[in-house]
mmCIF file of C-alpha atoms in Angstrom:
data_model
loop_
_atom_site.group_PDB
_atom_site.id
_atom_site.type_symbol
_atom_site.label_atom_id
_atom_site.label_comp_id
_atom_site.label_asym_id
_atom_site.label_seq_id
_atom_site.Cartn_x
_atom_site.Cartn_y
_atom_site.Cartn_z
ATOM 1 C CA MET A 180 136.478 -19.546 73.712
ATOM 2 C CA ALA A 181 139.483 -21.853 73.910
ATOM 3 C CA LEU A 182 139.469 -22.887 70.251
ATOM 4 C CA VAL A 183 140.992 -19.812 68.647
ATOM 5 C CA GLU A 184 139.723 -19.295 65.127
ATOM 6 C CA ILE A 185 141.880 -20.608 62.287
ATOM 7 C CA LYS A 186 142.082 -17.913 59.601
ATOM 8 C CA LYS A 187 142.969 -17.597 55.922
ATOM 9 C CA SER A 188 146.006 -15.567 56.972
ATOM 10 C CA ASP A 189 147.427 -18.739 58.557
ATOM 11 C CA TYR A 190 147.999 -19.954 54.994
ATOM 12 C CA GLN A 191 149.839 -16.928 53.626
ATOM 13 C CA GLN A 192 153.380 -17.736 54.727
ATOM 14 C CA GLY A 193 155.754 -20.474 55.790
ATOM 15 C CA SER A 194 155.257 -24.170 55.124
ATOM 16 C CA LEU A 195 151.462 -23.724 54.952
ATOM 17 C CA GLN A 196 151.513 -20.984 52.316
ATOM 18 C CA LEU A 197 148.885 -21.464 49.626
ATOM 19 C CA ALA A 198 148.413 -19.725 46.299
ATOM 20 C CA ILE A 199 144.852 -18.525 46.856
ATOM 21 C CA GLY A 200 142.838 -16.032 44.842
ATOM 22 C CA PRO A 201 139.941 -13.783 45.888
ATOM 23 C CA ASN A 202 137.398 -16.459 44.929
ATOM 24 C CA SER A 203 139.172 -19.236 46.794
ATOM 25 C CA GLN A 204 137.097 -21.770 48.738
ATOM 26 C CA LEU A 205 139.713 -21.902 51.492
ATOM 27 C CA LEU A 206 137.449 -20.248 54.077
ATOM 28 C CA SER A 207 134.757 -22.889 53.585
ATOM 29 C CA TYR A 208 137.417 -25.600 53.982
ATOM 30 C CA ILE A 209 138.626 -23.982 57.206
ATOM 31 C CA GLN A 210 135.075 -23.946 58.555
ATOM 32 C CA GLU A 211 134.135 -27.460 57.460
ATOM 33 C CA TYR A 212 137.334 -29.400 58.047
ATOM 34 C CA GLY A 213 138.413 -27.325 61.027
ATOM 35 C CA GLU A 214 135.248 -28.197 62.938
ATOM 36 C CA GLN A 215 135.293 -31.786 61.687
ATOM 37 C CA SER A 216 138.894 -32.294 62.800
ATOM 38 C CA PHE A 217 138.396 -30.690 66.207
ATOM 39 C CA ARG A 218 135.247 -32.747 66.814
ATOM 40 C CA GLN A 219 137.038 -35.976 65.970
ATOM 41 C CA LEU A 220 140.068 -35.146 68.115
ATOM 42 C CA LEU A 221 138.204 -33.693 71.117
ATOM 43 C CA GLY A 222 135.328 -36.165 71.184
ATOM 44 C CA LEU A 223 132.726 -35.332 73.836
ATOM 45 C CA TYR A 224 134.728 -32.284 74.948
ATOM 46 C CA TYR A 225 134.244 -30.339 71.702
ATOM 47 C CA ASP A 226 131.194 -28.302 72.785
ATOM 48 C CA ASP A 227 132.712 -27.564 76.193
ATOM 49 C CA ALA A 228 135.995 -26.489 74.562
ATOM 50 C CA VAL A 229 134.157 -24.063 72.276
ATOM 51 C CA ALA A 230 131.969 -22.629 75.035
ATOM 52 C CA ASN A 231 134.486 -22.343 77.882
ATOM 53 C CA ASP A 232 137.875 -20.695 78.134
ATOM 54 C CA ARG A 233 139.561 -23.301 80.322
ATOM 55 C CA GLN A 234 143.337 -23.445 80.675
ATOM 56 C CA LYS A 235 143.407 -27.134 79.797
ATOM 57 C CA TYR A 236 141.909 -26.405 76.369
ATOM 58 C CA THR A 237 144.207 -23.440 75.748
ATOM 59 C CA ASP A 238 147.261 -25.581 76.506
ATOM 60 C CA LEU A 239 145.947 -28.483 74.445
ATOM 61 C CA TYR A 240 145.197 -26.165 71.529
ATOM 62 C CA ASN A 241 148.449 -24.178 71.520
ATOM 63 C CA GLY A 242 150.898 -26.632 73.056
ATOM 64 C CA THR A 243 152.647 -25.808 76.312
ATOM 65 C CA GLN A 244 155.642 -26.545 78.476
ATOM 66 C CA TYR A 245 154.710 -28.986 81.197
ATOM 67 C CA THR A 246 156.230 -31.300 83.777
ATOM 68 C CA ASP A 247 155.680 -35.030 83.599
ATOM 69 C CA GLU A 248 153.101 -35.968 86.235
ATOM 70 C CA HIS A 249 154.801 -39.261 87.062
ATOM 71 C CA GLY A 250 158.366 -38.033 87.464
ATOM 72 C CA GLU A 251 159.747 -39.984 84.514
ATOM 73 C CA PHE A 252 160.771 -36.984 82.396
ATOM 74 C CA ASN A 253 161.629 -33.345 82.890
ATOM 75 C CA SER A 254 159.546 -31.012 80.733
ATOM 76 C CA PHE A 255 158.271 -30.711 77.189
ATOM 77 C CA VAL A 256 157.210 -28.026 74.758
ATOM 78 C CA GLY A 257 154.531 -29.642 72.640
ATOM 79 C CA GLN A 258 152.849 -28.752 69.382
ATOM 80 C CA GLY A 259 149.140 -28.485 70.058
ATOM 81 C CA LEU A 260 145.921 -29.243 68.221
ATOM 82 C CA ALA A 261 146.064 -25.972 66.262
ATOM 83 C CA TYR A 262 149.286 -27.120 64.585
ATOM 84 C CA VAL A 263 147.669 -30.456 63.735
ATOM 85 C CA VAL A 264 144.329 -29.128 62.462
ATOM 86 C CA ARG A 265 145.903 -26.409 60.300
ATOM 87 C CA ARG A 266 147.779 -29.144 58.443
ATOM 88 C CA PHE A 267 144.686 -31.294 58.024
ATOM 89 C CA ILE A 268 142.863 -28.332 56.459
ATOM 90 C CA TYR A 269 145.851 -27.729 54.189
ATOM 91 C CA PHE A 270 145.743 -31.350 53.045
ATOM 92 C CA TYR A 271 142.007 -31.428 52.319
ATOM 93 C CA PHE A 272 142.135 -28.123 50.454
ATOM 94 C CA LEU A 273 144.961 -29.242 48.168
ATOM 95 C CA ARG A 274 143.482 -32.697 47.741
ATOM 96 C CA ASP A 275 140.356 -31.193 46.205
ATOM 97 C CA THR A 276 141.772 -28.076 44.528
ATOM 98 C CA GLN A 277 144.056 -28.199 41.514
ATOM 99 C CA THR A 278 143.491 -24.652 40.245
ATOM 100 C CA ILE A 279 142.830 -21.191 41.641
ATOM 101 C CA ASN A 280 141.125 -18.114 40.239
ATOM 102 C CA SER A 281 143.719 -15.355 39.915
ATOM 103 C CA ASP A 282 143.765 -11.892 38.355
ATOM 104 C CA THR A 283 145.177 -13.451 35.187
ATOM 105 C CA GLY A 284 142.689 -16.317 35.017
ATOM 106 C CA THR A 285 142.688 -19.923 36.189
ATOM 107 C CA VAL A 286 146.160 -21.188 37.100
ATOM 108 C CA SER A 287 147.668 -24.242 38.746
ATOM 109 C CA ASN A 288 147.935 -24.211 42.533
ATOM 110 C CA ARG A 289 151.712 -24.465 42.949
ATOM 111 C CA ASN A 290 153.787 -24.770 46.099
ATOM 112 C CA GLU A 291 156.509 -27.043 47.398
ATOM 113 C CA ASN A 292 154.041 -29.475 48.986
ATOM 114 C CA ALA A 293 151.566 -29.969 46.163
ATOM 115 C CA VAL A 294 151.818 -33.250 44.270
ATOM 116 C CA GLN A 295 149.237 -34.285 41.689
ATOM 117 C CA GLN A 296 147.720 -37.732 42.273
ATOM 118 C CA LEU A 297 148.199 -39.751 39.105
ATOM 119 C CA GLY A 298 144.915 -41.304 37.960
ATOM 120 C CA TYR A 299 142.746 -39.196 40.265
ATOM 121 C CA GLY A 300 143.407 -35.672 39.003
ATOM 122 C CA ARG A 301 143.703 -34.269 42.531
ATOM 123 C CA VAL A 302 146.365 -32.394 44.413
ATOM 124 C CA ARG A 303 147.611 -33.728 47.696
ATOM 125 C CA ALA A 304 149.851 -32.412 50.423
ATOM 126 C CA GLU A 305 151.186 -35.676 51.779
ATOM 127 C CA THR A 306 154.037 -34.067 53.679
ATOM 128 C CA ARG A 307 151.837 -31.707 55.694
ATOM 129 C CA TYR A 308 149.347 -34.469 56.488
ATOM 130 C CA ARG A 309 152.095 -36.701 57.831
ATOM 131 C CA GLU A 310 153.451 -33.776 59.841
ATOM 132 C CA ALA A 311 150.013 -33.478 61.457
ATOM 133 C CA VAL A 312 149.895 -37.187 62.296
ATOM 134 C CA LEU A 313 153.438 -37.102 63.687
ATOM 135 C CA ALA A 314 152.733 -33.990 65.773
ATOM 136 C CA TYR A 315 149.582 -35.535 67.229
ATOM 137 C CA ASN A 316 151.215 -38.867 68.055
ATOM 138 C CA CYS A 317 154.470 -37.392 69.398
ATOM 139 C CA ASN A 318 153.214 -34.201 71.076
ATOM 140 C CA VAL A 319 149.459 -34.065 71.657
ATOM 141 C CA LEU A 320 148.897 -37.699 72.630
ATOM 142 C CA PRO A 321 151.747 -37.789 75.206
ATOM 143 C CA PHE A 322 150.344 -34.565 76.699
ATOM 144 C CA LEU A 323 146.880 -36.149 77.018
ATOM 145 C CA MET A 324 148.295 -39.367 78.446
ATOM 146 C CA ASN A 325 150.430 -37.445 80.929
ATOM 147 C CA PHE A 326 147.338 -35.739 82.349
ATOM 148 C CA ARG A 327 145.033 -38.753 82.114
ATOM 149 C CA ASP A 328 144.962 -38.562 85.925
ATOM 150 C CA VAL A 329 146.116 -35.636 88.052
ATOM 151 C CA GLU A 330 146.888 -36.651 91.638
ATOM 152 C CA ARG A 331 147.385 -34.183 94.480
ATOM 153 C CA GLU A 332 147.746 -34.869 98.202
ATOM 154 C CA VAL A 333 145.321 -33.009 100.450
ATOM 155 C CA ILE A 334 147.570 -30.962 102.742
ATOM 156 C CA ALA A 335 144.920 -29.084 104.732
ATOM 157 C CA GLN A 336 141.160 -28.923 105.212
ATOM 158 C CA VAL A 337 138.767 -26.359 106.644
ATOM 159 C CA GLY A 338 135.175 -27.582 106.597
ATOM 160 C CA ASN A 339 134.485 -28.802 103.081
ATOM 161 C CA THR A 340 137.386 -26.787 101.599
ATOM 162 C CA LEU A 341 140.456 -28.835 100.697
ATOM 163 C CA GLU A 342 143.934 -27.459 100.061
ATOM 164 C CA VAL A 343 146.397 -29.056 97.637
ATOM 165 C CA SER A 344 149.672 -27.925 96.049
ATOM 166 C CA ASP A 345 147.853 -26.804 92.891
ATOM 167 C CA THR A 346 144.568 -27.383 91.077
ATOM 168 C CA LEU A 347 145.963 -27.833 87.579
ATOM 169 C CA TYR A 348 143.162 -28.267 84.992
ATOM 170 C CA LEU A 349 140.481 -28.599 87.690
ATOM 171 C CA SER A 350 137.246 -26.649 87.158
ATOM 172 C CA ALA A 351 134.037 -26.129 89.098
ATOM 173 C CA GLY A 352 131.618 -28.957 88.396
ATOM 174 C CA ASP A 353 134.339 -31.552 87.797
ATOM 175 C CA ALA A 354 134.062 -34.945 89.467
ATOM 176 C CA ILE A 355 137.003 -36.159 91.546
ATOM 177 C CA MET A 356 138.005 -39.042 93.778
ATOM 178 C CA VAL A 357 139.302 -38.076 97.214
ATOM 179 C CA GLY A 358 140.385 -40.947 99.377
ATOM 180 C CA GLU A 359 137.810 -43.607 98.510
ATOM 181 C CA SER A 360 134.943 -41.169 97.976
ATOM 182 C CA GLU A 361 133.526 -39.485 94.892
ATOM 183 C CA ALA A 362 132.827 -35.762 95.001
ATOM 184 C CA VAL A 363 131.975 -32.790 92.802
ATOM 185 C CA VAL A 364 134.064 -29.649 93.232
ATOM 186 C CA SER A 365 133.165 -25.961 93.333
ATOM 187 C CA ASN A 366 134.848 -22.640 94.186
ATOM 188 C CA VAL A 367 138.157 -23.701 92.644
ATOM 189 C CA THR A 368 141.177 -21.452 93.324
ATOM 190 C CA ALA A 369 144.868 -21.957 92.544
ATOM 191 C CA THR A 370 145.320 -24.236 95.586
ATOM 192 C CA THR A 371 141.872 -24.953 97.079
ATOM 193 C CA PHE A 372 138.449 -26.262 96.144
ATOM 194 C CA ASP A 373 135.207 -27.145 97.892
ATOM 195 C CA ILE A 374 133.635 -30.603 97.783
ATOM 196 C CA ASP A 375 130.007 -31.643 98.164
ATOM 197 C CA ILE A 376 130.635 -34.420 100.707
ATOM 198 C CA VAL A 377 131.624 -34.448 104.367
ATOM 199 C CA GLY A 378 134.558 -36.219 105.947
ATOM 200 C CA SER A 379 138.201 -35.804 106.909
ATOM 201 C CA PHE A 380 140.535 -36.020 103.908
ATOM 202 C CA VAL A 381 143.893 -34.604 105.052
ATOM 203 C CA ASP A 382 146.749 -36.802 103.736
ATOM 204 C CA ASP A 383 144.372 -38.495 101.281
ATOM 205 C CA VAL A 384 144.951 -38.119 97.548
ATOM 206 C CA ALA A 385 142.553 -36.176 95.337
ATOM 207 C CA ILE A 386 142.408 -37.452 91.755
ATOM 208 C CA TRP A 387 140.777 -35.844 88.724
ATOM 209 C CA ALA A 388 140.844 -36.704 85.025
ATOM 210 C CA PRO A 389 140.796 -33.484 82.957
ATOM 211 C CA PHE A 390 140.797 -35.215 79.557
ATOM 212 C CA GLU A 391 139.048 -38.513 80.289
ATOM 213 C CA ASP A 392 136.482 -38.227 77.464
ATOM 214 C CA ILE A 393 138.980 -37.294 74.744
ATOM 215 C CA PRO A 394 139.906 -40.219 72.460
ATOM 216 C CA MET A 395 143.487 -41.216 73.284
ATOM 217 C CA GLN A 396 144.364 -43.283 70.248
ATOM 218 C CA PRO A 397 147.302 -42.657 67.901
ATOM 219 C CA LEU A 398 146.462 -41.411 64.433
ATOM 220 C CA SER A 399 147.541 -43.347 61.360
ATOM 221 C CA SER A 400 148.729 -41.973 58.030
ATOM 222 C CA LEU A 401 146.407 -41.990 55.063
ATOM 223 C CA THR A 402 146.677 -44.788 52.537
ATOM 224 C CA PHE A 403 146.852 -43.190 49.104
#
């Protein structure tokens, strides 16, 4: 499972620390808004990301160092979807929760990010929400755009097995373009894969789109 579970312990220290009691509803917020956020950000890939432990989802979730596919930049270390979604959950929890149940009774939920909305009686964490938007737009979205298309030259072929320099984010069952033909791949290794069509493809370019069904639109900040 590529989408590692977000836990209550993620909110016990650092900039996401929350004052939560034993009867806190935080877990239900993690479950509801965690899934909602991942579904919105992953689009049609959500179910596949939950069911399959693919490297592309692990890197997207955690952030990773990578090389620009088009040779325009060197390398990046990006904040991934986990960073973004944890902050969305934090925002929604504080937006709806002004008090907590503690051993001494009901007390205000206090931390350096909580600001009460005048006129609405809610608590909001505007800073953490904007951090999430900024991280998505400046880290996650460039990562997705960078790997919108992965292009690799076919350097050797034996039968229907093609060899390339690497098969980054390619999985069995994926559709690719090779030369001017469409194919479905199987038996993927670090540098080879099989295709379901016949022909000679040495020196042609194989192209696959590992994130083609993920929405690639920048997020906007909330209007309060």
